[in-house]
PDB file of C-alpha atoms in Angstrom:
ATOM      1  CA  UNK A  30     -12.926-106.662  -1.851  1.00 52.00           C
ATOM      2  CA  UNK A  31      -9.372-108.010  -1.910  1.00 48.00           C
ATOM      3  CA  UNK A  32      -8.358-110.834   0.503  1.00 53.00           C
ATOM      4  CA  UNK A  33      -4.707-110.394   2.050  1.00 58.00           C
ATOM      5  CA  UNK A  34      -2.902-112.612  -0.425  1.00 56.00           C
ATOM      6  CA  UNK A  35      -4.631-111.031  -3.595  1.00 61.00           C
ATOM      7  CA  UNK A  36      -3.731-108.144  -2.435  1.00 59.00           C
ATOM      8  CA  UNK A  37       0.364-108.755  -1.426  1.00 56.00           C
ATOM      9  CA  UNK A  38       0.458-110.626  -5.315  1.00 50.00           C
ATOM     10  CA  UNK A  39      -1.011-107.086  -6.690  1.00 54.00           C
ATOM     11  CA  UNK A  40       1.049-104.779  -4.576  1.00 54.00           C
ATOM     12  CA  UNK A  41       4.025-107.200  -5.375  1.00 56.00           C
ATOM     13  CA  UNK A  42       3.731-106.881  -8.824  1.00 61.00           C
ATOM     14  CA  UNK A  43       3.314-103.151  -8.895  1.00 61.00           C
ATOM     15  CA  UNK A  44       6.544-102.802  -7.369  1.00 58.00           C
ATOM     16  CA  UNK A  45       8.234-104.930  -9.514  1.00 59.00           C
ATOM     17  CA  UNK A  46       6.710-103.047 -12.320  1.00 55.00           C
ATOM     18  CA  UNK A  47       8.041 -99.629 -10.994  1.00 65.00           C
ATOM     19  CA  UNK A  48      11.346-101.112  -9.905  1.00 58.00           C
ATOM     20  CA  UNK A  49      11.639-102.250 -13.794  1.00 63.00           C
ATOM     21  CA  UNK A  50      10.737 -98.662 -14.671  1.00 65.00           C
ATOM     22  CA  UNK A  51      13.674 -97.547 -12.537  1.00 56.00           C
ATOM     23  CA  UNK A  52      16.280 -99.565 -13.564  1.00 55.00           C
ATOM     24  CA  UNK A  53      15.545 -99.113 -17.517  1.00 57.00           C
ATOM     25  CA  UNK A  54      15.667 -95.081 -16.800  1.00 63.00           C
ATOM     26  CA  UNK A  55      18.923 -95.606 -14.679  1.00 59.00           C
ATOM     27  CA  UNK A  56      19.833 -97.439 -17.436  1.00 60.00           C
ATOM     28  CA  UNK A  57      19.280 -95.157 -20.118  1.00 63.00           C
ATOM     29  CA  UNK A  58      21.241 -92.414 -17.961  1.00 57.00           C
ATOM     30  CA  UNK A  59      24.528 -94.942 -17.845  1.00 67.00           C
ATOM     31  CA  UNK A  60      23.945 -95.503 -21.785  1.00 64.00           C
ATOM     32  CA  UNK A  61      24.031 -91.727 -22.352  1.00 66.00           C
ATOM     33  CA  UNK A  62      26.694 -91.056 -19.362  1.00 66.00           C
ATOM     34  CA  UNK A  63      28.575 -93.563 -21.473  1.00 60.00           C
ATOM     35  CA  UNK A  64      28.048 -92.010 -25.013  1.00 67.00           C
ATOM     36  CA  UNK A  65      28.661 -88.716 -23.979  1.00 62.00           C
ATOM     37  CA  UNK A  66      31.742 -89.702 -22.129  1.00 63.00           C
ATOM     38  CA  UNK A  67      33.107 -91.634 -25.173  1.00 65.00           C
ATOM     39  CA  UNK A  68      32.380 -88.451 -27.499  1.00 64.00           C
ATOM     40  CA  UNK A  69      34.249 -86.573 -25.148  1.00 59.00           C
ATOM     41  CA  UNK A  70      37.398 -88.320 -25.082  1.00 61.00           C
ATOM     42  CA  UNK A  71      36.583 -88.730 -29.307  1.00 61.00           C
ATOM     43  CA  UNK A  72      36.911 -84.768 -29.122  1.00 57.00           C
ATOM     44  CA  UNK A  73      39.919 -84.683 -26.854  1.00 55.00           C
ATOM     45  CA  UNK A  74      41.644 -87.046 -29.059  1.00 59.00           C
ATOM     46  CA  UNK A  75      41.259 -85.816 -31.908  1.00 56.00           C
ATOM     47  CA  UNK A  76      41.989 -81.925 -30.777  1.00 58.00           C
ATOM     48  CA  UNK A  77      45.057 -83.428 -29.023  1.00 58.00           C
ATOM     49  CA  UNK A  78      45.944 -84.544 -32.977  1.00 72.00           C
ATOM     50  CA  UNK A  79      45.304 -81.480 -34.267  1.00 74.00           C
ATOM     51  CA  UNK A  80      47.501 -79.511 -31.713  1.00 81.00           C
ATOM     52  CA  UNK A  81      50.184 -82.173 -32.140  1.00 86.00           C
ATOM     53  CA  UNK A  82      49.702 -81.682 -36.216  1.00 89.00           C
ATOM     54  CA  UNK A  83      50.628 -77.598 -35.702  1.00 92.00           C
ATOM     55  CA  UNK A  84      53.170 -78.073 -33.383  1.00 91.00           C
ATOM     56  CA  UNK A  85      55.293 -80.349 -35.699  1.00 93.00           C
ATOM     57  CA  UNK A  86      54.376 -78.604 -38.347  1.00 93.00           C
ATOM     58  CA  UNK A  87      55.389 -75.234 -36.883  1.00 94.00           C
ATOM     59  CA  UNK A  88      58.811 -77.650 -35.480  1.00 94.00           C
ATOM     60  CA  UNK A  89      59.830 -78.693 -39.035  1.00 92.00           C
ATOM     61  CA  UNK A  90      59.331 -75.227 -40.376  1.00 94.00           C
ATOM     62  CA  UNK A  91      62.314 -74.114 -38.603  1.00 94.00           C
ATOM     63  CA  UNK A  92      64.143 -76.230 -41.094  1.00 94.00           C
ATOM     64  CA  UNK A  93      65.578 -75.022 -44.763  1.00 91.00           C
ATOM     65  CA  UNK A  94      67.788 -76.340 -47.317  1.00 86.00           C
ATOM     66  CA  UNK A  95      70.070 -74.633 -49.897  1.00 83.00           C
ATOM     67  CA  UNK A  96      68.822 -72.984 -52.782  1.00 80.00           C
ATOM     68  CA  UNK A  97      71.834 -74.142 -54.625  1.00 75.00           C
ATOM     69  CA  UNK A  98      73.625 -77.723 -54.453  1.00 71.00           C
ATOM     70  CA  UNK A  99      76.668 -77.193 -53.408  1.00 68.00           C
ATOM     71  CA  UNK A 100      79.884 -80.432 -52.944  1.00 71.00           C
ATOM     72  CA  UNK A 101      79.079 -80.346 -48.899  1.00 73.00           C
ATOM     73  CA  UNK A 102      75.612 -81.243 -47.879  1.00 77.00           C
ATOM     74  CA  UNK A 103      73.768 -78.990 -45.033  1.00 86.00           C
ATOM     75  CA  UNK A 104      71.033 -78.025 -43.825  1.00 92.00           C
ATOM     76  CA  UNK A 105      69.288 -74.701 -42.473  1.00 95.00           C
ATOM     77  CA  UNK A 106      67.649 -74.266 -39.279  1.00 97.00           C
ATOM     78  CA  UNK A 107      66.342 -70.840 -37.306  1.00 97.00           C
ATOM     79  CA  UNK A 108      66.664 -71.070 -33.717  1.00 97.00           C
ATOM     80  CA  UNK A 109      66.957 -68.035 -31.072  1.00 96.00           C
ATOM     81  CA  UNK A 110      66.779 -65.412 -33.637  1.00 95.00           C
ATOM     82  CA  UNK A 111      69.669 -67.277 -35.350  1.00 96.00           C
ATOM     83  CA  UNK A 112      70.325 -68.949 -39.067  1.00 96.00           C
ATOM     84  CA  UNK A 113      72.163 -71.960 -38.842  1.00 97.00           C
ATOM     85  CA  UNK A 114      73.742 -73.895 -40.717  1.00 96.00           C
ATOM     86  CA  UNK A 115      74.622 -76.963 -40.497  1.00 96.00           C
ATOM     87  CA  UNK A 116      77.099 -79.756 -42.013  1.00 92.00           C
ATOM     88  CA  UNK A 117      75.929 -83.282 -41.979  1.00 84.00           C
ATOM     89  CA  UNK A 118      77.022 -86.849 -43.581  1.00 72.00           C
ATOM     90  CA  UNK A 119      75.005 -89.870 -44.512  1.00 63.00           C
ATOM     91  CA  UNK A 120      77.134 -92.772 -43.743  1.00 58.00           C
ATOM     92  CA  UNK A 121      77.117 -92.010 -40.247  1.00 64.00           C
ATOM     93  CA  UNK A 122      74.233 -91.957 -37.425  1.00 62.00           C
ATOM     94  CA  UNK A 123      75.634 -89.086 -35.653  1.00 64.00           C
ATOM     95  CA  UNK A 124      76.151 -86.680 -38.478  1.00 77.00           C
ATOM     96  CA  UNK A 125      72.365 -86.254 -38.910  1.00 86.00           C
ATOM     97  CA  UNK A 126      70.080 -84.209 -37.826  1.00 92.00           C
ATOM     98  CA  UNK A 127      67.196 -86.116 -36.485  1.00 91.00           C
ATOM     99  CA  UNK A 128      63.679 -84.761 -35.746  1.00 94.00           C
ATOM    100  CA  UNK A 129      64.489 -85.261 -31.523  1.00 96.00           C
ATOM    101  CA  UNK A 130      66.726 -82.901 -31.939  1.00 97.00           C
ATOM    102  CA  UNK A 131      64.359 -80.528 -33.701  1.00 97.00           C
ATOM    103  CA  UNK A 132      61.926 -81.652 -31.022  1.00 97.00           C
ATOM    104  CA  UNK A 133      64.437 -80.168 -27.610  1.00 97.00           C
ATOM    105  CA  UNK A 134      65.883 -76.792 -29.718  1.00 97.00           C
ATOM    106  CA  UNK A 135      62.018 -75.990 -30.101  1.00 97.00           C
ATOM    107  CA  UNK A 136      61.520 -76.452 -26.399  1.00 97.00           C
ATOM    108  CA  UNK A 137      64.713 -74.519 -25.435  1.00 97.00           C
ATOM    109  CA  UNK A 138      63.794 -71.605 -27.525  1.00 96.00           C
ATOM    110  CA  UNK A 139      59.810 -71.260 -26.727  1.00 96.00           C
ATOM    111  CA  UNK A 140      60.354 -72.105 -23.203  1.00 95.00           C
ATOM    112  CA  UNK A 141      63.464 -70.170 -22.120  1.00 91.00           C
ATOM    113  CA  UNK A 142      61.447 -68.140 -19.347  1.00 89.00           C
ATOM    114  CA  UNK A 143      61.351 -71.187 -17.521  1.00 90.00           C
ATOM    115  CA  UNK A 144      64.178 -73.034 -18.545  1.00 93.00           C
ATOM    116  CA  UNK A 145      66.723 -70.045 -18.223  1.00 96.00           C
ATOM    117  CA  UNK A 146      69.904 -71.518 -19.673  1.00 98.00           C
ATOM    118  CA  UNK A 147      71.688 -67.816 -19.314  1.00 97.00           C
ATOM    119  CA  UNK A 148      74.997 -68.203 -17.297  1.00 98.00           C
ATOM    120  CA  UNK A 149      74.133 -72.330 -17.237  1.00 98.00           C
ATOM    121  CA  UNK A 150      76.540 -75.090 -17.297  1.00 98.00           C
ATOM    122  CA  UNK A 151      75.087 -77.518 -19.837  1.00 98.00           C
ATOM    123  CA  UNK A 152      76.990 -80.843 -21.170  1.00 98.00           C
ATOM    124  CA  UNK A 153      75.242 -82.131 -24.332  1.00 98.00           C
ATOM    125  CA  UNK A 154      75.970 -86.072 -24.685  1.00 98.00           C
ATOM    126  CA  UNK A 155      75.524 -87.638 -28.196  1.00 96.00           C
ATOM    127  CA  UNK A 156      75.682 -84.355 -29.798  1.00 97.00           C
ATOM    128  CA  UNK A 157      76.186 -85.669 -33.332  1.00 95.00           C
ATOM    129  CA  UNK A 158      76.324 -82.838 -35.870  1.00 95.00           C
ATOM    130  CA  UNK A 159      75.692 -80.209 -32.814  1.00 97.00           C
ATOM    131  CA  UNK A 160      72.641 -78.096 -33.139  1.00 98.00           C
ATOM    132  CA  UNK A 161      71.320 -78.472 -29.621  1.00 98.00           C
ATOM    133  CA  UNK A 162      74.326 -77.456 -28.113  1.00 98.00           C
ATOM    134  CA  UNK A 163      74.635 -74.739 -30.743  1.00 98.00           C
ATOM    135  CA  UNK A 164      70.996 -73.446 -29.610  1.00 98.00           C
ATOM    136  CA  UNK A 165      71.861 -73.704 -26.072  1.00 98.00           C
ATOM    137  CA  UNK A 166      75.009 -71.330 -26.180  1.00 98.00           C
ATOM    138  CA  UNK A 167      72.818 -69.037 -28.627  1.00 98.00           C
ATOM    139  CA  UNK A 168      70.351 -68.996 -25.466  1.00 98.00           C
ATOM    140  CA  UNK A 169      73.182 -67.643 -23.044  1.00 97.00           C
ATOM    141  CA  UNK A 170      75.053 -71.258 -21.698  1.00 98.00           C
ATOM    142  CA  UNK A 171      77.629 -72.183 -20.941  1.00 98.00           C
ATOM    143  CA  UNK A 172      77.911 -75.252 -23.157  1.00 98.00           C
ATOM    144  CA  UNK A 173      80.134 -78.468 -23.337  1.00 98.00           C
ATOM    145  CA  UNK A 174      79.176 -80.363 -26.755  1.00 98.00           C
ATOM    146  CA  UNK A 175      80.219 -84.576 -26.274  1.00 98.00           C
ATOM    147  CA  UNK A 176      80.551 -87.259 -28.654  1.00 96.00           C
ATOM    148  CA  UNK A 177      82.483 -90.333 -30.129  1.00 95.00           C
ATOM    149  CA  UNK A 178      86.559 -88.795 -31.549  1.00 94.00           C
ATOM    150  CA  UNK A 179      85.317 -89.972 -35.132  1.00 92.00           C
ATOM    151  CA  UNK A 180      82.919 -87.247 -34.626  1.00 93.00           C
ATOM    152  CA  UNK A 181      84.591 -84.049 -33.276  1.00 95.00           C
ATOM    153  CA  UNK A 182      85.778 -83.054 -36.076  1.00 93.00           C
ATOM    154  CA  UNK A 183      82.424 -82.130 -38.136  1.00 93.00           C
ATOM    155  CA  UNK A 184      80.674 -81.375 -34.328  1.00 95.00           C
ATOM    156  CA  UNK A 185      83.599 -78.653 -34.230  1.00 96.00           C
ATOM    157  CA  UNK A 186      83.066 -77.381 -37.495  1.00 95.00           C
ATOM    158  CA  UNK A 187      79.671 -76.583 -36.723  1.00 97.00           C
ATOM    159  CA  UNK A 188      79.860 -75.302 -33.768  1.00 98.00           C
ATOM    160  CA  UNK A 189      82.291 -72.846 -34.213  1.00 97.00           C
ATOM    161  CA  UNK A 190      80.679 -72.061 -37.594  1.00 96.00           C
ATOM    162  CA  UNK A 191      77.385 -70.930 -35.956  1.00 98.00           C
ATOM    163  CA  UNK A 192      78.685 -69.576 -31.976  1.00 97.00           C
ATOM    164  CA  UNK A 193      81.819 -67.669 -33.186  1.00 95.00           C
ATOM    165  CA  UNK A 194      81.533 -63.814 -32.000  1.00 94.00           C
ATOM    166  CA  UNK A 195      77.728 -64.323 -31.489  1.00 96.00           C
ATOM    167  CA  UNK A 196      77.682 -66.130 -27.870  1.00 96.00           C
ATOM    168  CA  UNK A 197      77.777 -65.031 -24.377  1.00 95.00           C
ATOM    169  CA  UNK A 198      79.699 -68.227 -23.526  1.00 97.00           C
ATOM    170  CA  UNK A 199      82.145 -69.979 -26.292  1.00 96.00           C
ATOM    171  CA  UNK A 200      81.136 -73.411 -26.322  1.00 98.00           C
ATOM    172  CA  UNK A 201      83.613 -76.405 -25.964  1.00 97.00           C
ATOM    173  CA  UNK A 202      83.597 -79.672 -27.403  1.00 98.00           C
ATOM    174  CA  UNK A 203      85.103 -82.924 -25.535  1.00 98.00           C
ATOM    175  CA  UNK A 204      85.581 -86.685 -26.831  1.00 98.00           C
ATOM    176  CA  UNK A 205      82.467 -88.686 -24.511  1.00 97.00           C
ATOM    177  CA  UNK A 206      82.667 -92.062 -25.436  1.00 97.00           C
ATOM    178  CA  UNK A 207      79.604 -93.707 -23.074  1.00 97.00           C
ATOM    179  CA  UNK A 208      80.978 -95.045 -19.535  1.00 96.00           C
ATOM    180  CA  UNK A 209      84.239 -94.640 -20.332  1.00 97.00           C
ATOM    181  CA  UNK A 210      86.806 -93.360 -18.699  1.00 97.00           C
ATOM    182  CA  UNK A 211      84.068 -91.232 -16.905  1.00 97.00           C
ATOM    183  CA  UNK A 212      85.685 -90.379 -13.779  1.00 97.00           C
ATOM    184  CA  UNK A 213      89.033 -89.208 -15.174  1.00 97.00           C
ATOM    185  CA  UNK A 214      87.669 -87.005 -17.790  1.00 97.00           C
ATOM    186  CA  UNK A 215      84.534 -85.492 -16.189  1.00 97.00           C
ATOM    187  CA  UNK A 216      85.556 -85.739 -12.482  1.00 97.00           C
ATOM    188  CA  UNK A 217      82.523 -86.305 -10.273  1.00 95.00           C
ATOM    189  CA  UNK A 218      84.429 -83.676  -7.607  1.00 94.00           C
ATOM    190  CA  UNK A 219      84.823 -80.571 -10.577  1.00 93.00           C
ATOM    191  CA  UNK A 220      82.426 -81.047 -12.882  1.00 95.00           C
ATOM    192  CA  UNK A 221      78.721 -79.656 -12.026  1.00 97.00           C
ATOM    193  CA  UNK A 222      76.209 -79.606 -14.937  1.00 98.00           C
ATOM    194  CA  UNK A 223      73.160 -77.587 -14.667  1.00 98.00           C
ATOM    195  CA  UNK A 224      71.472 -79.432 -17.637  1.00 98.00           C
ATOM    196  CA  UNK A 225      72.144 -82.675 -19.130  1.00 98.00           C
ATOM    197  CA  UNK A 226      71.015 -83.160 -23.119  1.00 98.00           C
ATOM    198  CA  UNK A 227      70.255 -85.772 -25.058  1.00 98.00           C
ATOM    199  CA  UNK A 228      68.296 -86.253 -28.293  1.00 97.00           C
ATOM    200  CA  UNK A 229      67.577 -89.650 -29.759  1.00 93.00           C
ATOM    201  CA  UNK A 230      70.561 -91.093 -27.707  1.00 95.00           C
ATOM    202  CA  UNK A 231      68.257 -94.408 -27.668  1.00 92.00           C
ATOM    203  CA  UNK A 232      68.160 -96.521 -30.763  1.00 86.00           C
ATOM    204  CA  UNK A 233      69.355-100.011 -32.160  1.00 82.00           C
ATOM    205  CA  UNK A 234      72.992 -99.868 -29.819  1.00 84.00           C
ATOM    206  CA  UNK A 235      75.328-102.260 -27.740  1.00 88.00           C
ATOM    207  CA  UNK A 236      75.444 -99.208 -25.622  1.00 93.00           C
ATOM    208  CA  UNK A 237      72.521 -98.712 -23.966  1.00 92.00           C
ATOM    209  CA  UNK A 238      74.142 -99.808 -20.135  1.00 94.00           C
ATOM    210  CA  UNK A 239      76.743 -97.544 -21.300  1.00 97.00           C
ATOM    211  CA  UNK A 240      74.923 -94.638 -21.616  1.00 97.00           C
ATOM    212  CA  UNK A 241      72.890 -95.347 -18.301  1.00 97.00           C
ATOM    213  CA  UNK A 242      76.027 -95.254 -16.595  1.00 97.00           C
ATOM    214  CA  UNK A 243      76.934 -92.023 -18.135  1.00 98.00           C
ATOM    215  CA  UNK A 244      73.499 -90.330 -17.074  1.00 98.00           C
ATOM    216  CA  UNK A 245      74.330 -91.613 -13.383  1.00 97.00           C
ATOM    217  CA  UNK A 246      77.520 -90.172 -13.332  1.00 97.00           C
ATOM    218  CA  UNK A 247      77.633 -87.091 -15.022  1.00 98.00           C
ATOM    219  CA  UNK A 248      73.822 -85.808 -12.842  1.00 97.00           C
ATOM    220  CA  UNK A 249      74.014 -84.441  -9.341  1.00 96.00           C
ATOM    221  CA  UNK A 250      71.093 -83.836  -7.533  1.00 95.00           C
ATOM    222  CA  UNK A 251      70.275 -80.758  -8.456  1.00 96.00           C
ATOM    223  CA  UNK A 252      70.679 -81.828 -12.042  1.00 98.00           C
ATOM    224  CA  UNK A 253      67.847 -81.776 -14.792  1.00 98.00           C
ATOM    225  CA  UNK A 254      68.154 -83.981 -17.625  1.00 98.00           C
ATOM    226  CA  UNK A 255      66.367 -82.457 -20.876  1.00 98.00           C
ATOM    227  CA  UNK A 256      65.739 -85.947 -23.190  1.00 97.00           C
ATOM    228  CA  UNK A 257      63.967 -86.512 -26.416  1.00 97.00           C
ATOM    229  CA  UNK A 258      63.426 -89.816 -27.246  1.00 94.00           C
ATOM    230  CA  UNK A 259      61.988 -91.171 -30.077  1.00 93.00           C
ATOM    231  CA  UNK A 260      60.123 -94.825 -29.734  1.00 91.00           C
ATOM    232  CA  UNK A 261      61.356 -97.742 -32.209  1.00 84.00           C
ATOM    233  CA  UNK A 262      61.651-100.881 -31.083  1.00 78.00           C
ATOM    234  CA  UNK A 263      60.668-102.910 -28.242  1.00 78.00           C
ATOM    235  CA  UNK A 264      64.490-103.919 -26.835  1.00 74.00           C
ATOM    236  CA  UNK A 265      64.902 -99.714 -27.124  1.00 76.00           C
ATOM    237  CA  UNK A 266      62.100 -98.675 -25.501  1.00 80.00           C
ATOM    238  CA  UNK A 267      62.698-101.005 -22.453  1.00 89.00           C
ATOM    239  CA  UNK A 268      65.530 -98.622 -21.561  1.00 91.00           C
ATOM    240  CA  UNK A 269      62.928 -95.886 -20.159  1.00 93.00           C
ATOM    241  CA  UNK A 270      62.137 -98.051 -17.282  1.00 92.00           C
ATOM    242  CA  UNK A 271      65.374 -99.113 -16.368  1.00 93.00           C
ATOM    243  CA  UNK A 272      66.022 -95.476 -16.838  1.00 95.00           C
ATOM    244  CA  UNK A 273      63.431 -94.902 -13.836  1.00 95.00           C
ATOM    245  CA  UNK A 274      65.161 -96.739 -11.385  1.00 95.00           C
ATOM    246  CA  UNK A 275      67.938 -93.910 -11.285  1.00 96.00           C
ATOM    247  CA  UNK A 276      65.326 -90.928 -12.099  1.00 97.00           C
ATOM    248  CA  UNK A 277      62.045 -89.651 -11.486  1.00 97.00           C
ATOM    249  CA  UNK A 278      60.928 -88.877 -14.735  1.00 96.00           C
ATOM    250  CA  UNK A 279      58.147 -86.383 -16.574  1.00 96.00           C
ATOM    251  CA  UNK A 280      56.239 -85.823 -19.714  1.00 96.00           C
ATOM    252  CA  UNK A 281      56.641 -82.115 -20.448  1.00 95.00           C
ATOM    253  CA  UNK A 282      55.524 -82.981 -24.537  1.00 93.00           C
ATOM    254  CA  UNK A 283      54.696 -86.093 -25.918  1.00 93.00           C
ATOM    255  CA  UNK A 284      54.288 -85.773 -30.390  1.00 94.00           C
ATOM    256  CA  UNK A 285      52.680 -89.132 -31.718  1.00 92.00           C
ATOM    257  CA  UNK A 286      52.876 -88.239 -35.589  1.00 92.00           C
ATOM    258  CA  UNK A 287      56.581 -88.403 -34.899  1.00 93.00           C
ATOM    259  CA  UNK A 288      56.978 -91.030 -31.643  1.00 93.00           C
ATOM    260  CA  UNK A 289      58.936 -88.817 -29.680  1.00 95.00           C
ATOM    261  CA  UNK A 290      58.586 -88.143 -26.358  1.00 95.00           C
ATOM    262  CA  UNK A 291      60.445 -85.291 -24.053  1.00 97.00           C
ATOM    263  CA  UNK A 292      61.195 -85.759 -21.111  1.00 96.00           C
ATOM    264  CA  UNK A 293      62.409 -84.116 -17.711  1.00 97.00           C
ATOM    265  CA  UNK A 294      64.425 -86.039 -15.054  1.00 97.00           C
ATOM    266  CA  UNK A 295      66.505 -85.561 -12.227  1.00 97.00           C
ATOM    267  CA  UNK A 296      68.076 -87.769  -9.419  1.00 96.00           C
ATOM    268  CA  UNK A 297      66.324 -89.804  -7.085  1.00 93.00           C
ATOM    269  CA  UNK A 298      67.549 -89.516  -3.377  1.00 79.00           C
ATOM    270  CA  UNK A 299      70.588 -92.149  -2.991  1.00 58.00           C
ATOM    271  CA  UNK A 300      68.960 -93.335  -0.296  1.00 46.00           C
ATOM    272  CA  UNK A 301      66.002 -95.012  -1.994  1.00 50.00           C
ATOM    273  CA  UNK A 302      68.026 -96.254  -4.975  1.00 51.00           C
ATOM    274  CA  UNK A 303      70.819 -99.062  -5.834  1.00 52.00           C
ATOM    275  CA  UNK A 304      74.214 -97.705  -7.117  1.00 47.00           C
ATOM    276  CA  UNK A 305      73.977 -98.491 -11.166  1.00 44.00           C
ATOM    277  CA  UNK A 306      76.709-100.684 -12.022  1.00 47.00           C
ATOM    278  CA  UNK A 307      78.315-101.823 -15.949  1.00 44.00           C
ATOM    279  CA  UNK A 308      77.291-105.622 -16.411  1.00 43.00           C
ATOM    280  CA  UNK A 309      80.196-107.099 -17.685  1.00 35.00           C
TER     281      UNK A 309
END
């Protein structure tokens, strides 16, 4: 027979036995929680790469090039039951057709039950060689295609080329030189834009504060901004969040294999933001 304290040491170390018992099982269900959860977002990752993969893929398809080389280079594209061609040059940015751009006429054209741009009064800004705007006013809008005056010329060309007789709306194309002159050509008291464009607007440019200020004046508040923007460098990328002080902004497709992002914005409420002004 067991005196008291022989007996407390025995009981005392029985417990601590079975509390050891516990905590290795509880911790062989945290180890397992743990590998299973890290498989899981393995999985997700990867079928998140796979689905980005086919998307591009099916993206870039929409793209063709001439059988035959002919003295003005172009490039083919079907969008909205359309062929279109278009005329580009290499010594210049914004007679290109960059993959953003690819990136938004996708969007427009599988997602035009919910982004109805029939009857819609769309500005594109930073056009370049035109083949948003040219999708848009193939998809029923109402379309005013923007750039720098060294560029109208080849922007018109294109558009007309691929809108003539086959458009609800005839599109029109304006000289938009960012924060500019903003007020007297686009006239905050006339001009109402349904949709704002932009693809790959944001790059290695003295303009960036420029082309914040042309965001802020050309949106209302019933105004939704449609942007693809490709990542590059650091300085570049810091324009999203100054971007966010003006407008709440979402992720409606986000492609890493190609670093672009697409975004929707609109306004936030006056009331809870600071007028943007030009630094000088």
């Amino acid at each position: 027979m067991l005196c008291g304290k022989e007996e407390i040491v025995i009981l005392f170390s029985q417990a601590c036995v079975s509390l050891s018992q516990v905590l290795w099982h509880s911790m062989d269900l945290t180890s397992s929680q743990h590998n299973h959860l890290q498989n899981e977002l393995i999985k997700e990752r990867q079928e998140g790469e796979k689905e980005d993969e086919q998307i591009v893929a099916e993206i870039m398809r929409r793209r063709f090039f001439p059988a035959v080389i002919t003295h003005k280079t172009w490039e083919g594209f079907h969008f909205a039951g359309h062929e279109i061609r278009i005329t580009e040059a290499i010594d210049c940015y914004g007679a290109v057709v960059w993959p953003s751009a690819l990136v938004l006429c996708y969007f427009l054209e599988t997602n035009s039950k919910q982004c109805n741009l029939v009857d819609k009064n769309v500005i594109e800004i930073g056009a370049g060689t035109g083949l948003v705007s040219i999708v848009a006013s193939l998809l029923g809008a109402l379309v005013t295609a923007t750039d720098l005056p060294e560029l109208l010329g080849n922007l018109q060309h294109n558009v007309l080329r691929n809108t003539k007789m086959k458009c609800k709306h005839q599109p029109h194309v304006k000289e938009l030189s960012w924060g500019v002159d903003l007020e007297k050509n686009f006239p905050r008291s006339s001009c109402h834009f349904d949709y704002i464009m932009a693809a790959d607007v944001v790059y290695h440019h003295p303009f960036l504060d420029e082309l914040l200020l042309t965001f802020d004046h050309l949106c209302k508040n019933d105004t939704v901004i449609l942007w693809a923007m490709r990542f590059r460098l650091e300085k570049e990328n810091q324009f999203v969040g100054r971007f966010q002080t003006l407008f709440n902004l979402e992720v409606l497709s986000d492609f890493p294999s190609l670093n672009i992002t697409l975004y929707k914005a609109m306004r936030k409420s006056r009331m809870t933001t600071r007028p943007f002004k030009l630094m000088v």
